[in-house]
Coordinates of C-alpha atoms in Angstrom, one line a residue:
X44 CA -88.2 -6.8 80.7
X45 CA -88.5 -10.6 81.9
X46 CA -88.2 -10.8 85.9
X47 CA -86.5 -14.6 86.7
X48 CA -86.6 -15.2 90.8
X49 CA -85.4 -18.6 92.3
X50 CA -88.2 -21.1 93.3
X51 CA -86.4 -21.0 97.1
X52 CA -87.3 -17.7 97.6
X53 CA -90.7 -18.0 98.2
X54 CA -92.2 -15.5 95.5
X55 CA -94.5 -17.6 92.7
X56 CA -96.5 -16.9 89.7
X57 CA -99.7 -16.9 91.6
X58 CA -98.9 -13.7 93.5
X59 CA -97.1 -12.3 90.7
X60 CA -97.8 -13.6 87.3
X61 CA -95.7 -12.0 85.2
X62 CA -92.5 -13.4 86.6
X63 CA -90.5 -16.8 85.7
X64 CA -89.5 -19.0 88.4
X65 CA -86.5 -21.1 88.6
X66 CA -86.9 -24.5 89.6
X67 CA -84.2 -26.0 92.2
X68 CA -83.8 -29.7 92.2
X69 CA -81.7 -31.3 94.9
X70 CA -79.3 -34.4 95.5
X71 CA -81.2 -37.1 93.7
X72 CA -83.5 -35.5 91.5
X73 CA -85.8 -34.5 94.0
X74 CA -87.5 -31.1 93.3
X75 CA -87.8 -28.7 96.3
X76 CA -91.1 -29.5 97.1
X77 CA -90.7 -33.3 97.4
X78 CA -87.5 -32.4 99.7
X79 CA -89.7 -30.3 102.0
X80 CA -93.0 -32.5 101.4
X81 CA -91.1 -35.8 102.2
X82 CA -91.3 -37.4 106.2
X83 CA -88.7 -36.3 108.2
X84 CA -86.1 -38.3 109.7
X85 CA -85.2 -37.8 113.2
X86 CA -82.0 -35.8 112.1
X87 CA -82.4 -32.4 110.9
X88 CA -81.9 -32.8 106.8
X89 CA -80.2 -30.6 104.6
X90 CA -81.4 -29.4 101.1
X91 CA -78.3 -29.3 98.4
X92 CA -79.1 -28.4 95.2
X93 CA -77.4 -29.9 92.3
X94 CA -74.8 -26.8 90.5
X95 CA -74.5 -26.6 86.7
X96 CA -71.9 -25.8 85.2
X97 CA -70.8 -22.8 83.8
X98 CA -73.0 -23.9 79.9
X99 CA -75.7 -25.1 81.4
X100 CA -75.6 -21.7 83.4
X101 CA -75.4 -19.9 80.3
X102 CA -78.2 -22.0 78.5
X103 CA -80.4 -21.7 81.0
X104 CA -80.1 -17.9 81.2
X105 CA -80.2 -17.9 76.8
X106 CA -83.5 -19.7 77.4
X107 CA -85.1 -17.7 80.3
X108 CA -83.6 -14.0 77.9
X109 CA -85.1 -15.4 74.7
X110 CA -86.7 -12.8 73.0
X111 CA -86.0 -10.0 75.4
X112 CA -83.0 -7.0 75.7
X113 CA -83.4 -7.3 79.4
X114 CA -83.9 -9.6 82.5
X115 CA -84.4 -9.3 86.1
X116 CA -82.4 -12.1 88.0
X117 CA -83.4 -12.0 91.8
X118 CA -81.2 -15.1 92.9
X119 CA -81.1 -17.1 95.6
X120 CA -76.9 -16.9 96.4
X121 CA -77.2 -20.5 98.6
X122 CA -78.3 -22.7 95.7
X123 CA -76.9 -20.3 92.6
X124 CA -73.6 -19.7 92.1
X125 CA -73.2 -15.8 92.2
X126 CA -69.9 -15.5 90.8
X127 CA -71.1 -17.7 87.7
X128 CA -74.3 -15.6 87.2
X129 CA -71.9 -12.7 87.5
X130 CA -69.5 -13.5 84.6
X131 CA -72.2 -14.7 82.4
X132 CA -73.4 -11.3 82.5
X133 CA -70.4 -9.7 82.2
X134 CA -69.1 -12.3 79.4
X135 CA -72.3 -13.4 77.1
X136 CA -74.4 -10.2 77.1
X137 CA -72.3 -6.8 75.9
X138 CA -75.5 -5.9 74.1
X139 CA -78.4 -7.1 76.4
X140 CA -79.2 -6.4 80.1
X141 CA -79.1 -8.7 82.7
X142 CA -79.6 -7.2 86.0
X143 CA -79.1 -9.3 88.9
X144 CA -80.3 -9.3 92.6
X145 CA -79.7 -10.9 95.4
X146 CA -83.1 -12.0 97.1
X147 CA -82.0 -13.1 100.3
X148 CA -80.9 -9.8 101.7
X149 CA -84.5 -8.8 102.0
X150 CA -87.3 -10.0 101.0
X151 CA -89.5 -7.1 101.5
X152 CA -87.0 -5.1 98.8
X153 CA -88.4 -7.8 96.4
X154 CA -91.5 -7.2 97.2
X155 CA -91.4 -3.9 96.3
X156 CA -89.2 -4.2 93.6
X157 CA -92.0 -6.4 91.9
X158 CA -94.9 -4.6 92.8
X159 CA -93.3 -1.3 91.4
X160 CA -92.0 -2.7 88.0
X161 CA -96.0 -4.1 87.2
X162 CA -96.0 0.0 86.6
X163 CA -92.6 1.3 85.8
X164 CA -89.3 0.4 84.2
X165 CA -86.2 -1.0 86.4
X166 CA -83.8 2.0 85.2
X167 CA -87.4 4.3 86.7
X168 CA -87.6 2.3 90.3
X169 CA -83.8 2.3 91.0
X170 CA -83.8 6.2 90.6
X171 CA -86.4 6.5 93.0
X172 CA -84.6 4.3 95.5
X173 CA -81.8 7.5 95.9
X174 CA -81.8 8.3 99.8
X175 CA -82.3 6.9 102.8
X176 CA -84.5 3.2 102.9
X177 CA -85.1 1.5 105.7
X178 CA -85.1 -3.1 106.2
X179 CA -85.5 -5.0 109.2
X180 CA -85.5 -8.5 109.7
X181 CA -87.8 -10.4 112.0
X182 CA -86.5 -14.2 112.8
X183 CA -87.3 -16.8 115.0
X184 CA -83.3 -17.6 114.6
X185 CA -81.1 -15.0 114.5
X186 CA -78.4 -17.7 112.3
X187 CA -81.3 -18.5 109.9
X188 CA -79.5 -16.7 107.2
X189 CA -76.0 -18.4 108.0
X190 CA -75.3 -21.4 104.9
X191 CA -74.9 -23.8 107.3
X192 CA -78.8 -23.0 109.0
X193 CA -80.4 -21.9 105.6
X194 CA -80.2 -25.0 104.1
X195 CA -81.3 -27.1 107.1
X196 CA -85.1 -28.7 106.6
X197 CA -85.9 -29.4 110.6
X198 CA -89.0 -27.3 112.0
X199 CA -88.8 -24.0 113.1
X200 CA -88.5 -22.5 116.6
X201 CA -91.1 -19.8 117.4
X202 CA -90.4 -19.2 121.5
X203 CA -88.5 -15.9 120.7
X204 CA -88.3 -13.2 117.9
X205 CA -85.7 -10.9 116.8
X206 CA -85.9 -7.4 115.3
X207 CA -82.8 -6.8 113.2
X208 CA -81.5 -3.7 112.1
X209 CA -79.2 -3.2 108.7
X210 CA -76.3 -3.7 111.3
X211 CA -76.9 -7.3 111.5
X212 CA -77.4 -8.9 115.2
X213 CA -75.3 -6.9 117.6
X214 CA -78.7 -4.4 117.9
X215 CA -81.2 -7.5 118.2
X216 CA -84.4 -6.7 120.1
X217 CA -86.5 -9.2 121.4
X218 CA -90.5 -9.9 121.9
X219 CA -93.4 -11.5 120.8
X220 CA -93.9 -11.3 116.6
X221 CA -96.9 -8.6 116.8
X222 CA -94.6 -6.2 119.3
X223 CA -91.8 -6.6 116.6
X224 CA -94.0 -5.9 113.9
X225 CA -96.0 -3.1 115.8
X226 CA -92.9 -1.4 117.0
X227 CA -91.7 -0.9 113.2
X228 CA -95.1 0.2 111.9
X229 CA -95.6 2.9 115.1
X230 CA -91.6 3.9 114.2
X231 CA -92.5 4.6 110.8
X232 CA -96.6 5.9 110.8
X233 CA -96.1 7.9 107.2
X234 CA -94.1 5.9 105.3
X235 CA -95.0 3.0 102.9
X236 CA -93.8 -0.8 104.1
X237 CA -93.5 -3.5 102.5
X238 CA -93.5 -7.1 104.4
X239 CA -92.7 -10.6 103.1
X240 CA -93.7 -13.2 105.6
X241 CA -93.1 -17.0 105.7
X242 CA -96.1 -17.1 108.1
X243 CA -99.3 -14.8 107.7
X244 CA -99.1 -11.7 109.7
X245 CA -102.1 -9.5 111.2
X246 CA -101.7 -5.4 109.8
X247 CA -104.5 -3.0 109.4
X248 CA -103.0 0.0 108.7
X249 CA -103.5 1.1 104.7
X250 CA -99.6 1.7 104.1
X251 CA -98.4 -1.2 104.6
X252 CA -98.2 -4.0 102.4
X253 CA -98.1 -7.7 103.3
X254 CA -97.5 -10.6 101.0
X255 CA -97.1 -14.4 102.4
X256 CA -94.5 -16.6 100.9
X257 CA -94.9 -20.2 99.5
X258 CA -94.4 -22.5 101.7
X259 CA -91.8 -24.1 99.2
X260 CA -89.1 -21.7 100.1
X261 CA -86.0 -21.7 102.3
X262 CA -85.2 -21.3 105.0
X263 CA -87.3 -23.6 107.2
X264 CA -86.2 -23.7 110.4
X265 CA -87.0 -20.5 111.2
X266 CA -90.2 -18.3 110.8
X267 CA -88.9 -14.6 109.3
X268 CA -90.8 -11.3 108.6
X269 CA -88.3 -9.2 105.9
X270 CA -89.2 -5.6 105.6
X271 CA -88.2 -3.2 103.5
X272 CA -89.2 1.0 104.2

């Protein structure tokens, strides 16, 4: 199986380098990196990435399948077109598997989801997934994930964190980072966790599993800890 993840999500071939990575390129040409690289103007920026059409779509997907039955697609939905990948799959390969996630649920779930296929097959880790699992989000912005905030390039805000629940804000609790993060750990002492983290994080306990995301990624303007039990 070939695993294909959007450059915006953080996740590259130096922490995992099995996987493909998508390149984004914005308004103008300008790859990601230059857009988040560049001097700032005064006025936050936005990042909007240039869509291809509904070919090129299938193309690029052709190119990134060559030579394999099956590929992973962990997308990013704010600079992909879902509902293109979606009929692609459903249209172009009757005979081949494309599997497609969305990465910016949680983060941590993509963590895990690569760690576990270096060792076992997709159809394998899904069918161990049956019950009860556990994400939380920790944000600096509790509209980070909002189109509107994702795709803004200003600095982020780290006065006050947030520890979202699967039921979205309504539950928010607040505190500094390492309460957030400690609070989850002590709610959870046996179980194995996975964190993906914009920013570094400080964890010394064995079963749980940290990973620090590129610094080319979106969002920006917030610092976010996604965690997946």
């Amino acid at each position: 199986m070939k695993i294909l993840l959007d450059e915006t999500l953080g996740f590259t071939t130096e922490l995992f380098p099995e996987v493909l990575i998508k390149k984004i390129t914005g308004k103008g040409g300008r790859s990601l990196e230059e857009n988040l690289t560049k001097k700032r103007a005064f006025i936050p920026q936005k990042f909007n990435a240039i869509s291809v059409n509904m070919d090129e779509g299938i193309d690029q997907l052709r190119s990134y399948m060559n030579g394999s039955d099956e590929l992973l697609y962990i997308y990013d939905p704010y600079v992909t077109n879902q509902g293109d990948i979606k009929r692609i799959r459903n249209w172009i390969y009757p005979n081949q598997k494309l599997f497609l996630v969305d990465g910016t649920k949680n983060r941590g779930y993509v963590f895990f989801l690569l760690t576990k296929l270096q060792e076992s097959t997709y159809e394998d880790v899904m069918m161990s997934l049956r019950g009860v699992r556990q994400h939380f989000r920790i944000t600096s912005d509790l509209h980070s994930h909002s189109p509107s905030r994702y795709l803004q390039l200003k600095n982020p805000s780290t006065k006050m964190y947030y520890l979202l629940g699967s039921e979205g804000t309504k539950k928010a609790i607040k505190g500094s980072k390492q309460e957030l993060i400690t609070k989850v750990i002590e709610y959870f002492p046996a179980e194995t966790i996975y964190m993906a983290s914009s920013k570094p994080v400080s964890v010394k306990e064995s079963h749980v599993h940290t990973i620090t995301l590129s610094d080319i990624s979106l969002p920006v303007q917030s610092e976010t800890i996604d965690i997946f039990i």
